[in-house]
Amino acid sequence: MSTESKVADSVEDTIIIKDLNKWYGDFHVLKDINLTVKKGEKIVICGPSGSGKSTTIRCINRLEEFQRGSLIVNGVEMVEDVKNIEAIRREVGMVFQHFNLFPHLTILENLTLGPIWVQKKPKAEAEEIAMKYLERVKIPEQADKFPGQLSGGQQQRVAIARSLCMSPQIMLFDEPTSALDPEMIKEVLDVMVELADEGMTMLCVTHEMGFAKKVADRVIFMDAGEIVEQNTPEELFNNPQTDRLQLFLSQILDH
Amino acid sequence: MANTFKSDPIEFKPAEAKPAPDSTVGIVAWMRGNLFSSIPNAAFTILIMLGLANVIPDIIDWMFISSTWSGANQDACVGDGACWVFVKAWSQQFFYGSYTTDQIWRVNLSLILLFVVIVMSFTLPASYRLKVSVPLFLVLPFLCIAILDGRLVGLEHVNTDFWGGFSLNVLMAAAAIIVAFPFSFLWALGRRSDMPLARSISVVFIEFFRGVPVLALFFMGSVMLPLFFAEGTNVDKLVRVWIVLIFFMSGYMAEVFRGGFQAIPSGQYEAADSIGLGYWQKTLLIILPQVIKVSMPNILATFVMLFKNTVFLLIIGIPEVLQTLLTALSNSNWLGGHAIEGYVFVGVIFWLCCFGMSMLASNIEKKLDTSHRN
Ligand SMILES: Nc1ncnc2c1ncn2[C@@H]1O[C@H](COP(=O)(O)OP(=O)(O)O)[C@@H](O)[C@H]1O
Ligand SMILES: [Mg+2]
């Protein structure tokens, strides 16, 4: 298998997932996932808990392995090769549900770690970049604090800034607001909307309908390891084709 | 939203905090809760107190009231109680062994350096604590050896045969645990590794050194280790037991670290991976510092164990504090039977050090409890 086969159908497609299958032991988590994401496209993934949303996006930066199918990111095919995986991880930023900031490092150090150790930038330059992104997520004054001293919303914004410091081409979000108290959700979504407006390619697992309607080009509905429906937000939410999506929408709109 | 409130809002004043009722705080409440909480408990408490009332006055009398404190030799020991003159007369030996008297400042300097580095590792500002104290710790054992030995730093050479006493127990234990640190970390990594070879080697190593009694290890160290060194090289006895202690310690510490690794949430690894850090970057920059932090109380507990085990060095004739005591007891000028005083003294200094470390450990534990959540 060649390590850097240029198999992209067009330069526009940054992520091409073909017939992706994954098992945990005997458990078939992902079944024939097919998904193509264009440069600058914003995709929202929703679906009931346990349907494989996290697993899907975690395959994209190889936090999870898969057993069958192919996955091409920015023209680089994901194979076992460690170099390849690191090359892809440099292009893809990820934001987690529980922030996963490094608790023993200051906010600034959390941000400069990647630029200094992965991109080998000098410290001063890394700090300049870090401050630029901290300003963008509107918390430059917290630079010298530790993650434990920040609120959940602030921590999540730091986590976004930490990813952005690596100047990724693609950003993955895995339920970025679901661990937050209600009053903090907006500050994080605002940052994400801004990022979307700047043209970042985004894949976002979230149940925030308002956010999906505002930024998503396409919403994907997953259930039981499959992509059941995909459409524009208006169509998908107002005109569900399958009973599974109808049921899901009625459940999340209930509360 | 805001303009839907037409009238002035009522100002909200939080209620004042009141002190807890007397029955839940204070010494009386503590005794009721802990010593007399039930009839069997109360009976047990009274029994123990009666027992203590019987012994404690005798102990106090022996130690302080009927005891002898002043004098220079055995002739001063005339009272019924303890004769502390014995301990006083031998105190330099107990602490410093036969180290050249006018060079003892070098032992003290080593102990002070050790103390300073330990204090620094707890008090430096968090942002550069590890970056400063880890390298300091790693050079410390070698610096102390250089100071004590003298040749490398241009001081009078003091042969290791003369090193001894309680300071040797302290410095041996510290030097062993510090050098064991990086090794035990590697063993713990090996035990967690996906590679079957690395994993089985680590498991065998760790279980061997945890499973064999330290006494047996010391014998092996003094008898078997020389076989591994090139013929003709005469490796110092202290170096050999140092190596044994390092191996012994790294077996235990590897398990401590393994526990620490398990306490690190998987999200930390994922975040490090998603930034693109490589295996060693991730391990050294992200995981290790957090493992050290959560393992600190257990590291101290393991150190206390190692520290107490250093008295077994007497078995192979190293003049640590207990060996020095035995020498003193068999000295022809002090044959009056001062064993109890000697053992009480050694017991008390060990207990003080170990108790201090336990307090430190529980202090750190409490701090971890409140600061590690985020
Ligand atoms: N490490 C794992 N081992 C076994 N099963 C797992 C593991 N991680 C996730 N799963 C299972 O895979 C399914 C999909 O998980 P996930 O992708 O996290 O779902 P979602 O993000 O949509 O809630 C779930 O049923 C979950 O229980
Ligand atoms: Mg999930």
XYZ file of C-alpha atoms and ligand atoms in Angstrom:
657
model
C 0.000 0.000 0.000
C 1.453 3.381 -0.920
C 1.715 5.827 1.913
C 0.858 9.030 0.139
C -1.376 7.979 -2.694
C -3.150 10.969 -4.197
C -6.565 9.449 -4.497
C -8.689 12.515 -3.861
C -11.441 12.852 -6.433
C -10.931 16.586 -6.503
C -8.832 19.029 -4.522
C -12.050 20.279 -3.031
C -12.628 17.120 -1.030
C -10.626 17.250 2.201
C -12.080 14.164 3.832
C -13.147 11.089 1.904
C -14.488 8.199 3.943
C -15.342 5.080 1.956
C -17.108 1.993 3.312
C -15.665 2.480 6.760
C -16.307 -0.434 9.111
C -15.212 -0.812 12.678
C -15.704 -3.448 15.317
C -15.077 -3.484 19.051
C -14.470 -7.196 19.417
C -17.674 -8.672 18.025
C -19.595 -5.454 18.275
C -20.059 -3.787 14.889
C -19.847 -0.081 15.811
C -19.568 1.519 12.378
C -21.275 0.001 9.366
C -20.306 1.105 5.852
C -19.846 4.780 6.623
C -19.492 6.856 3.457
C -18.869 10.541 3.794
C -17.152 13.177 1.696
C -16.409 16.581 3.153
C -15.483 19.535 0.957
C -13.000 22.176 1.941
C -14.718 24.758 4.121
C -17.795 22.646 4.617
C -19.482 22.584 8.023
C -21.054 19.333 9.028
C -23.108 18.635 12.108
C -23.511 15.053 13.233
C -26.371 14.115 15.508
C -27.990 10.945 16.674
C -28.846 9.023 19.812
C -26.191 8.186 22.375
C -24.112 5.174 21.409
C -24.856 5.505 17.700
C -21.171 5.854 16.784
C -20.842 9.620 16.270
C -17.735 9.980 18.424
C -16.191 6.867 16.953
C -16.680 8.214 13.437
C -14.960 11.521 14.000
C -12.259 9.922 16.125
C -11.395 7.707 13.169
C -10.614 10.827 11.181
C -7.578 11.701 13.316
C -6.908 8.071 14.124
C -7.704 8.172 17.811
C -9.571 5.005 16.815
C -8.474 2.388 14.353
C -10.842 0.819 11.895
C -10.814 -2.607 10.309
C -12.214 -2.046 6.848
C -12.686 0.737 4.326
C -10.555 3.741 3.498
C -10.125 7.193 4.876
C -8.312 10.003 3.094
C -7.581 13.306 4.770
C -6.127 16.140 2.685
C -5.053 13.660 0.056
C -3.181 11.475 2.518
C -4.514 8.011 3.015
C -4.675 6.840 6.588
C -2.633 3.684 6.923
C -0.793 1.997 9.796
C 2.323 4.115 9.229
C 3.051 6.234 12.298
C 4.523 9.077 10.204
C 1.316 9.206 8.252
C -0.829 9.377 11.333
C 1.250 12.208 12.749
C 1.068 14.055 9.445
C -2.697 13.856 9.513
C -2.975 14.813 13.168
C -1.101 17.993 12.372
C -3.831 18.931 9.901
C -6.735 18.049 12.152
C -7.628 19.773 15.411
C -9.949 18.195 17.916
C -12.071 19.558 20.753
C -13.418 17.138 23.342
C -16.494 17.019 25.502
C -14.424 17.225 28.686
C -11.925 19.799 27.348
C -8.927 17.598 28.225
C -6.669 20.517 29.007
C -3.368 19.557 30.624
C -3.972 20.382 34.290
C -0.292 20.695 35.242
C 0.446 23.353 32.612
C -0.649 26.970 32.499
C -3.099 28.071 29.851
C -0.264 29.595 27.845
C 1.801 26.397 28.120
C -1.191 24.329 27.055
C -1.317 26.428 23.914
C 2.378 26.586 23.115
C 3.085 22.896 23.656
C 2.094 21.829 20.145
C 3.765 24.684 18.260
C 7.014 24.234 20.224
C 7.294 20.438 20.306
C 5.487 19.393 17.130
C 6.043 22.325 14.786
C 9.427 23.177 16.353
C 8.676 26.875 16.535
C 10.767 29.093 18.786
C 9.164 29.788 22.158
C 8.635 33.491 21.541
C 6.845 32.865 18.266
C 4.719 30.115 19.834
C 3.687 32.463 22.628
C 2.785 35.158 20.147
C 0.552 32.720 18.286
C -0.946 31.506 21.550
C -1.813 35.016 22.675
C -3.365 35.749 19.293
C -5.746 32.814 19.658
C -6.436 33.497 23.331
C -7.540 36.948 22.250
C -9.759 35.423 19.626
C -11.508 33.281 22.216
C -11.595 36.394 24.430
C -9.612 35.241 27.463
C -6.070 36.611 27.030
C -6.064 37.679 30.692
C -6.173 34.031 31.820
C -2.877 33.099 30.138
C -0.933 32.466 33.331
C -3.624 30.594 35.213
C -4.029 26.843 35.433
C -6.969 25.048 33.821
C -8.461 24.154 37.205
C -8.891 27.861 37.954
C -11.116 28.476 34.919
C -14.831 27.897 34.416
C -15.971 25.128 32.100
C -16.824 27.549 29.322
C -13.442 29.227 29.585
C -11.679 25.868 29.579
C -13.486 24.810 26.450
C -12.540 28.055 24.721
C -8.920 27.432 25.726
C -9.228 23.945 24.254
C -10.431 25.425 20.978
C -7.569 27.912 20.990
C -5.121 25.103 21.706
C -6.251 23.305 18.569
C -6.173 26.466 16.490
C -2.567 27.153 17.495
C -1.560 24.238 15.304
C -3.236 25.992 12.335
C -5.292 22.937 11.396
C -7.168 22.600 8.100
C -9.997 20.708 9.726
C -11.581 20.968 13.168
C -13.414 18.126 14.865
C -15.745 18.836 17.787
C -17.128 16.048 19.937
C -20.108 17.398 21.893
C -18.157 20.507 22.900
C -20.982 21.990 24.944
C -22.617 18.988 26.558
C -20.466 19.049 29.700
C -21.135 22.761 30.246
C -23.541 24.532 32.542
C -26.320 26.162 30.481
C -25.072 29.718 30.989
C -21.697 28.842 29.448
C -22.891 27.146 26.295
C -23.353 30.347 24.366
C -19.818 31.659 24.873
C -18.439 28.459 23.358
C -20.917 28.339 20.488
C -20.126 31.985 19.668
C -16.475 31.085 19.211
C -17.445 28.161 17.005
C -19.772 30.271 14.872
C -17.003 32.796 14.369
C -14.663 30.010 13.331
C -17.239 28.715 10.876
C -17.656 32.183 9.381
C -13.936 32.285 8.699
C -14.227 29.252 6.474
C -12.819 26.481 8.625
C -13.759 22.951 7.630
C -15.696 21.662 10.609
C -17.220 18.383 11.719
C -19.211 18.824 14.845
C -21.071 16.296 16.936
C -23.692 18.294 18.769
C -27.366 18.415 19.629
C -27.461 22.196 19.557
C -30.149 22.704 16.897
C -29.718 26.456 16.823
C -26.043 26.104 16.060
C -26.730 23.495 13.376
C -29.280 25.718 11.660
C -26.959 28.691 11.799
C -23.743 27.215 10.432
C -24.214 23.694 9.101
C -24.116 23.058 5.365
C -25.204 19.533 6.049
C -26.568 17.649 9.035
C -25.903 13.956 9.339
C -28.127 11.726 11.394
C -26.556 8.530 12.677
C -28.170 5.607 14.404
C -26.819 2.173 15.305
C -23.513 2.764 13.540
C -24.999 3.917 10.251
C -25.572 7.213 8.516
C -29.336 7.137 8.282
C -30.059 10.527 6.730
C -28.153 13.575 5.609
C -29.485 16.857 4.366
C -29.456 20.602 4.879
C -30.474 21.533 8.419
C -33.865 22.924 7.351
C -34.774 19.842 5.357
C -33.476 17.382 7.896
C -35.171 18.932 10.897
C -38.439 19.922 9.241
C -38.832 17.029 6.900
C -37.436 13.829 8.406
C -37.681 10.902 6.023
C -37.250 8.009 8.419
C -39.150 7.064 11.541
C -35.857 6.820 13.439
C -35.057 10.468 12.787
C -38.612 11.476 13.628
C -38.371 9.662 16.930
C -34.988 11.222 17.667
C -36.196 14.733 16.854
C -39.274 14.321 18.996
C -37.062 13.222 21.885
C -34.624 16.107 21.731
C -37.354 18.678 21.161
C -39.360 17.393 24.115
C -37.329 19.165 26.743
C -35.459 40.209 28.816
C -34.294 42.862 31.244
C -37.042 45.377 30.454
C -39.829 42.935 31.322
C -39.155 43.809 34.983
C -41.086 47.072 35.394
C -40.789 47.712 39.137
C -37.513 47.888 41.031
C -36.324 44.381 41.841
C -36.191 43.400 45.505
C -32.622 43.270 46.706
C -31.492 39.730 47.575
C -29.464 39.378 50.767
C -27.974 35.963 51.468
C -28.690 34.660 54.968
C -25.789 34.867 57.386
C -23.800 31.699 58.032
C -24.270 30.408 61.584
C -21.776 28.352 63.605
C -22.458 24.626 63.861
C -24.161 23.481 67.066
C -21.828 22.615 69.966
C -22.774 18.959 70.001
C -21.043 18.354 66.651
C -17.715 20.098 67.294
C -15.137 20.272 70.043
C -13.316 17.677 72.076
C -16.348 16.377 73.974
C -18.219 15.718 70.754
C -15.151 14.074 69.264
C -14.809 11.739 72.246
C -18.487 10.891 72.209
C -18.324 10.144 68.512
C -15.082 8.193 68.448
C -14.357 6.709 71.871
C -17.753 6.145 73.470
C -20.001 5.648 70.472
C -21.324 2.297 71.748
C -21.131 0.188 74.924
C -18.423 -2.195 73.624
C -16.510 0.772 72.289
C -16.741 2.570 75.639
C -15.667 -0.541 77.546
C -12.713 -0.982 75.236
C -11.738 2.667 75.640
C -11.809 2.388 79.437
C -9.765 -0.821 79.374
C -7.100 0.749 77.196
C -6.989 3.844 79.364
C -6.488 1.751 82.510
C -3.683 -0.125 80.775
C -2.013 3.106 79.721
C -2.379 4.566 83.211
C -0.424 1.589 84.474
C 2.545 1.797 82.105
C 2.935 5.414 81.166
C 4.071 6.680 84.606
C 6.759 3.983 84.735
C 7.982 4.850 81.254
C 8.084 8.543 82.054
C 9.906 7.843 85.287
C 12.478 5.665 83.510
C 13.001 8.075 80.646
C 12.958 11.423 82.390
C 12.754 11.372 86.187
C 15.129 8.686 87.440
C 17.339 8.995 84.418
C 20.892 10.254 84.233
C 21.689 13.025 81.784
C 25.108 14.351 82.676
C 28.471 12.701 82.797
C 31.093 11.528 80.372
C 31.476 7.800 80.928
C 29.855 4.741 82.405
C 30.698 5.778 85.977
C 28.036 8.467 85.767
C 25.315 5.846 85.289
C 24.173 5.323 88.868
C 20.425 6.099 88.798
C 17.624 3.548 88.403
C 16.372 5.045 85.138
C 17.820 5.390 81.706
C 21.426 6.436 81.361
C 21.387 8.879 78.471
C 25.078 9.511 79.017
C 25.629 6.450 76.866
C 23.756 7.950 73.944
C 25.425 11.304 74.464
C 28.901 9.830 74.505
C 28.280 7.912 71.311
C 26.130 10.474 69.526
C 28.756 11.455 66.989
C 29.237 7.798 66.070
C 25.504 7.254 65.867
C 25.056 10.122 63.450
C 28.256 10.163 61.457
C 29.922 6.781 61.977
C 33.701 7.024 61.914
C 33.736 9.920 59.459
C 36.821 12.092 60.069
C 35.781 14.416 62.872
C 37.001 17.702 61.402
C 35.337 16.855 58.062
C 31.878 16.207 59.464
C 30.642 19.482 58.003
C 30.680 17.682 54.656
C 28.107 15.177 55.895
C 26.028 18.019 57.261
C 26.342 19.885 53.988
C 25.064 16.836 52.109
C 22.105 16.494 54.461
C 21.328 20.199 54.127
C 21.484 19.997 50.330
C 19.086 17.059 50.425
C 16.751 18.959 52.701
C 16.866 22.113 50.579
C 16.115 20.242 47.365
C 13.188 18.441 49.004
C 11.749 21.676 50.357
C 12.229 23.360 46.979
C 10.364 20.600 45.221
C 7.316 21.399 47.321
C 7.518 25.166 47.548
C 8.717 26.465 44.173
C 6.028 28.112 42.036
C 4.109 25.402 40.236
C 4.917 26.698 36.765
C 8.592 25.730 36.957
C 8.684 23.421 39.973
C 9.253 20.219 37.996
C 11.634 21.796 35.514
C 13.926 22.894 38.342
C 13.557 20.178 40.952
C 13.797 17.115 38.707
C 17.305 17.939 37.422
C 18.360 19.015 40.913
C 17.215 15.708 42.354
C 19.024 13.761 39.670
C 22.408 15.432 40.250
C 22.038 15.450 44.039
C 23.166 11.864 44.800
C 26.305 12.292 42.714
C 27.032 15.693 44.198
C 26.699 14.280 47.720
C 28.984 11.373 46.867
C 31.544 13.804 45.488
C 31.365 15.927 48.623
C 31.601 12.956 50.988
C 34.361 11.251 49.051
C 36.276 14.475 48.532
C 38.673 13.506 45.759
C 36.726 15.011 42.872
C 36.150 18.331 44.599
C 39.658 18.730 45.964
C 38.892 17.890 49.569
C 40.571 15.414 51.858
C 39.690 11.873 50.790
C 37.470 10.037 53.272
C 37.282 6.339 52.462
C 33.804 4.827 52.385
C 34.856 2.486 55.197
C 34.524 5.479 57.499
C 31.075 6.553 56.336
C 28.377 5.478 58.688
C 25.757 6.243 61.273
C 22.281 7.593 60.823
C 23.397 10.047 58.133
C 24.430 7.059 56.033
C 20.951 5.542 56.416
C 19.387 8.800 55.268
C 21.758 9.440 52.380
C 21.715 5.824 51.161
C 17.936 5.752 51.128
C 17.708 9.111 49.360
C 20.387 8.284 46.796
C 18.712 4.962 46.068
C 15.209 6.292 45.587
C 16.363 9.157 43.392
C 18.284 6.946 40.995
C 15.467 4.383 41.147
C 13.032 7.021 39.922
C 13.797 6.992 36.190
C 14.252 3.216 36.177
C 10.976 2.523 37.897
C 9.257 4.832 35.464
C 10.655 2.803 32.574
C 9.610 -0.480 34.205
C 6.109 0.862 34.720
C 5.968 1.981 31.084
C 7.215 -1.445 30.043
C 4.553 -3.161 32.063
C 1.875 -1.089 30.345
C 3.420 -1.494 26.921
C 1.788 -3.249 23.992
C 5.036 -4.990 23.174
C 4.980 -8.513 24.666
C 8.742 -8.653 25.136
C 9.006 -5.333 26.973
C 6.000 -6.260 29.054
C 7.243 -9.669 30.154
C 10.736 -8.417 30.973
C 9.215 -5.663 33.104
C 6.850 -8.015 34.901
C 9.626 -10.485 35.727
C 11.902 -7.727 36.959
C 9.285 -5.995 39.076
C 7.971 -9.162 40.647
C 11.471 -10.484 41.334
C 12.540 -7.436 43.281
C 9.226 -7.165 45.074
C 9.127 -10.840 45.890
C 12.618 -11.446 47.281
C 13.263 -10.220 50.845
C 15.585 -7.263 50.982
C 17.973 -9.198 53.234
C 18.452 -11.830 50.574
C 19.019 -9.051 48.055
C 21.755 -7.528 50.203
C 23.523 -10.887 50.417
C 23.242 -11.316 46.696
C 24.569 -7.812 46.271
C 27.638 -8.410 48.350
C 28.333 -11.923 47.090
C 26.939 -12.163 43.571
C 27.243 -8.672 42.133
C 31.064 -8.761 42.138
C 30.826 -11.688 39.712
C 29.300 -9.377 37.123
C 32.029 -6.788 37.326
C 35.191 -7.231 35.300
C 37.843 -9.229 37.083
C 40.211 -7.189 39.186
C 37.884 -4.255 39.616
C 37.116 -3.882 43.262
C 33.781 -2.142 43.381
C 33.137 -0.440 46.647
C 30.837 -2.246 49.040
C 28.650 0.817 49.451
C 28.263 1.116 45.687
C 27.184 -2.509 45.531
C 24.475 -2.112 48.159
C 23.477 1.139 46.542
C 22.863 -0.755 43.324
C 20.872 -3.380 45.224
C 18.754 -0.710 46.895
C 18.141 0.952 43.549
C 16.868 -2.273 42.014
C 14.809 -3.160 45.067
C 13.317 0.301 45.108
C 12.584 0.497 41.429
C 10.537 -2.702 41.675
C 8.302 -1.129 44.281
C 8.195 2.277 42.695
C 7.279 0.799 39.334
C 4.096 -0.453 40.938
C 3.488 2.934 42.527
C 3.851 4.545 39.116
C 1.582 1.974 37.534
C -1.102 3.049 39.951
C -0.375 6.653 39.017
C -0.714 5.885 35.317
C -4.104 4.367 35.923
C -5.246 7.559 37.602
C -4.601 9.629 34.457
C -7.794 9.953 32.413
C -7.626 8.654 28.853
C -8.604 12.125 27.653
C -5.095 13.316 28.473
C -3.581 10.797 26.069
C -6.164 11.646 23.411
C -5.564 15.364 23.727
C -1.804 14.824 23.452
C -2.327 12.569 20.435
C -4.628 15.005 18.731
C -2.035 17.785 18.967
C 0.379 15.441 17.227
C 2.829 14.812 20.070
C 4.940 11.680 19.628
C 5.062 8.835 22.147
C 7.978 10.152 24.211
C 6.838 13.756 24.070
C 3.411 12.701 25.267
C 4.850 10.487 28.000
C 7.412 12.954 29.329
C 5.575 16.248 28.905
C 1.987 15.288 29.647
C 1.754 11.998 31.473
C 4.875 11.817 33.685
C 4.345 15.112 35.530
C 0.778 14.165 36.360
C 1.784 10.647 37.398
C 4.417 12.039 39.760
C 1.893 14.391 41.245
C -0.778 11.808 41.969
C 1.801 9.247 43.126
C 3.555 11.576 45.566
C 1.905 10.224 48.740
C 2.686 6.648 47.715
C 6.230 7.550 46.724
C 6.772 8.939 50.214
C 5.243 5.827 51.788
C 7.571 3.654 49.712
C 10.486 5.824 50.745
C 9.613 5.350 54.422
C 9.720 1.602 53.859
C 13.084 1.777 52.087
C 14.457 4.058 54.739
C 13.587 1.618 57.515
C 15.033 -1.243 55.489
C 18.444 0.435 55.414
C 19.120 -0.904 58.928
C 19.422 -4.354 57.332
C 22.680 -3.113 55.865
C 24.214 -4.090 59.213
C 23.829 -7.721 58.150
C 26.589 -7.273 55.611
C 28.682 -5.213 57.978
C 27.975 -1.691 56.855
C 28.257 0.681 59.813
C 24.824 2.229 59.567
C 23.206 3.435 62.772
C 22.115 0.078 64.192
C 25.467 -1.520 63.451
C 27.120 1.418 65.215
C 24.856 0.857 68.193
C 25.880 -2.814 68.349
C 29.521 -1.757 68.247
C 28.912 0.684 71.063
C 27.110 -1.903 73.162
C 30.009 -4.307 72.907
C 32.591 -1.655 73.737
C 34.535 -2.685 76.839
C 34.047 0.734 78.475
C 30.267 0.523 78.183
C 29.381 -2.979 79.232
C 26.803 -1.830 81.765
C 23.819 -2.898 79.675
C 22.638 0.195 77.839
C 20.846 -1.717 75.119
C 17.410 -0.351 75.979
C 18.568 3.262 75.891
C 20.300 2.638 72.579
C 17.346 0.948 70.912
C 14.909 3.522 72.261
C 17.110 6.260 70.847
C 17.425 4.648 67.415
C 13.718 3.864 67.439
C 12.825 7.446 68.279
C 14.947 9.041 65.557
C 13.570 6.645 62.945
C 10.075 7.211 64.184
C 10.468 10.989 64.059
C 11.701 10.901 60.467
C 9.090 8.425 59.295
C 6.271 10.157 61.109
C 7.317 13.470 59.581
C 7.231 11.934 56.116
C 3.836 10.359 56.748
C 2.482 13.724 57.823
C 3.896 15.277 54.680
C 2.306 12.525 52.597
C -1.127 12.969 54.104
C -0.792 16.709 53.697
C -0.049 16.290 50.013
C -2.910 13.857 49.706
C -5.334 16.387 51.111
C -4.034 19.038 48.749
C -4.340 16.680 45.788
C -7.895 15.949 46.783
C -8.890 19.567 46.509
C -6.720 20.673 43.602
C -6.809 17.773 41.198
C -10.459 18.110 40.347
C -11.143 20.261 37.383
N -13.483 1.265 23.776
C -14.690 0.704 23.518
N -14.875 -0.625 23.656
C -16.071 -1.195 23.404
N -17.155 -0.528 22.989
C -17.047 0.797 22.835
C -15.811 1.485 23.093
N -16.004 2.805 22.858
C -17.300 2.920 22.460
N -17.924 1.732 22.438
C -19.309 1.484 22.033
O -19.448 1.915 20.716
C -20.700 2.516 20.536
C -20.549 3.868 19.883
O -19.904 4.725 20.781
P -19.739 6.282 20.476
O -19.125 6.459 19.153
O -19.024 6.867 21.630
O -21.245 6.780 20.451
P -21.799 8.259 20.473
O -20.668 9.201 20.432
O -22.673 8.353 19.278
O -22.598 8.373 21.728
C -21.384 2.568 21.881
O -22.350 1.535 21.934
C -20.282 2.314 22.838
O -20.770 1.584 23.937
Mg -19.993 10.537 21.952
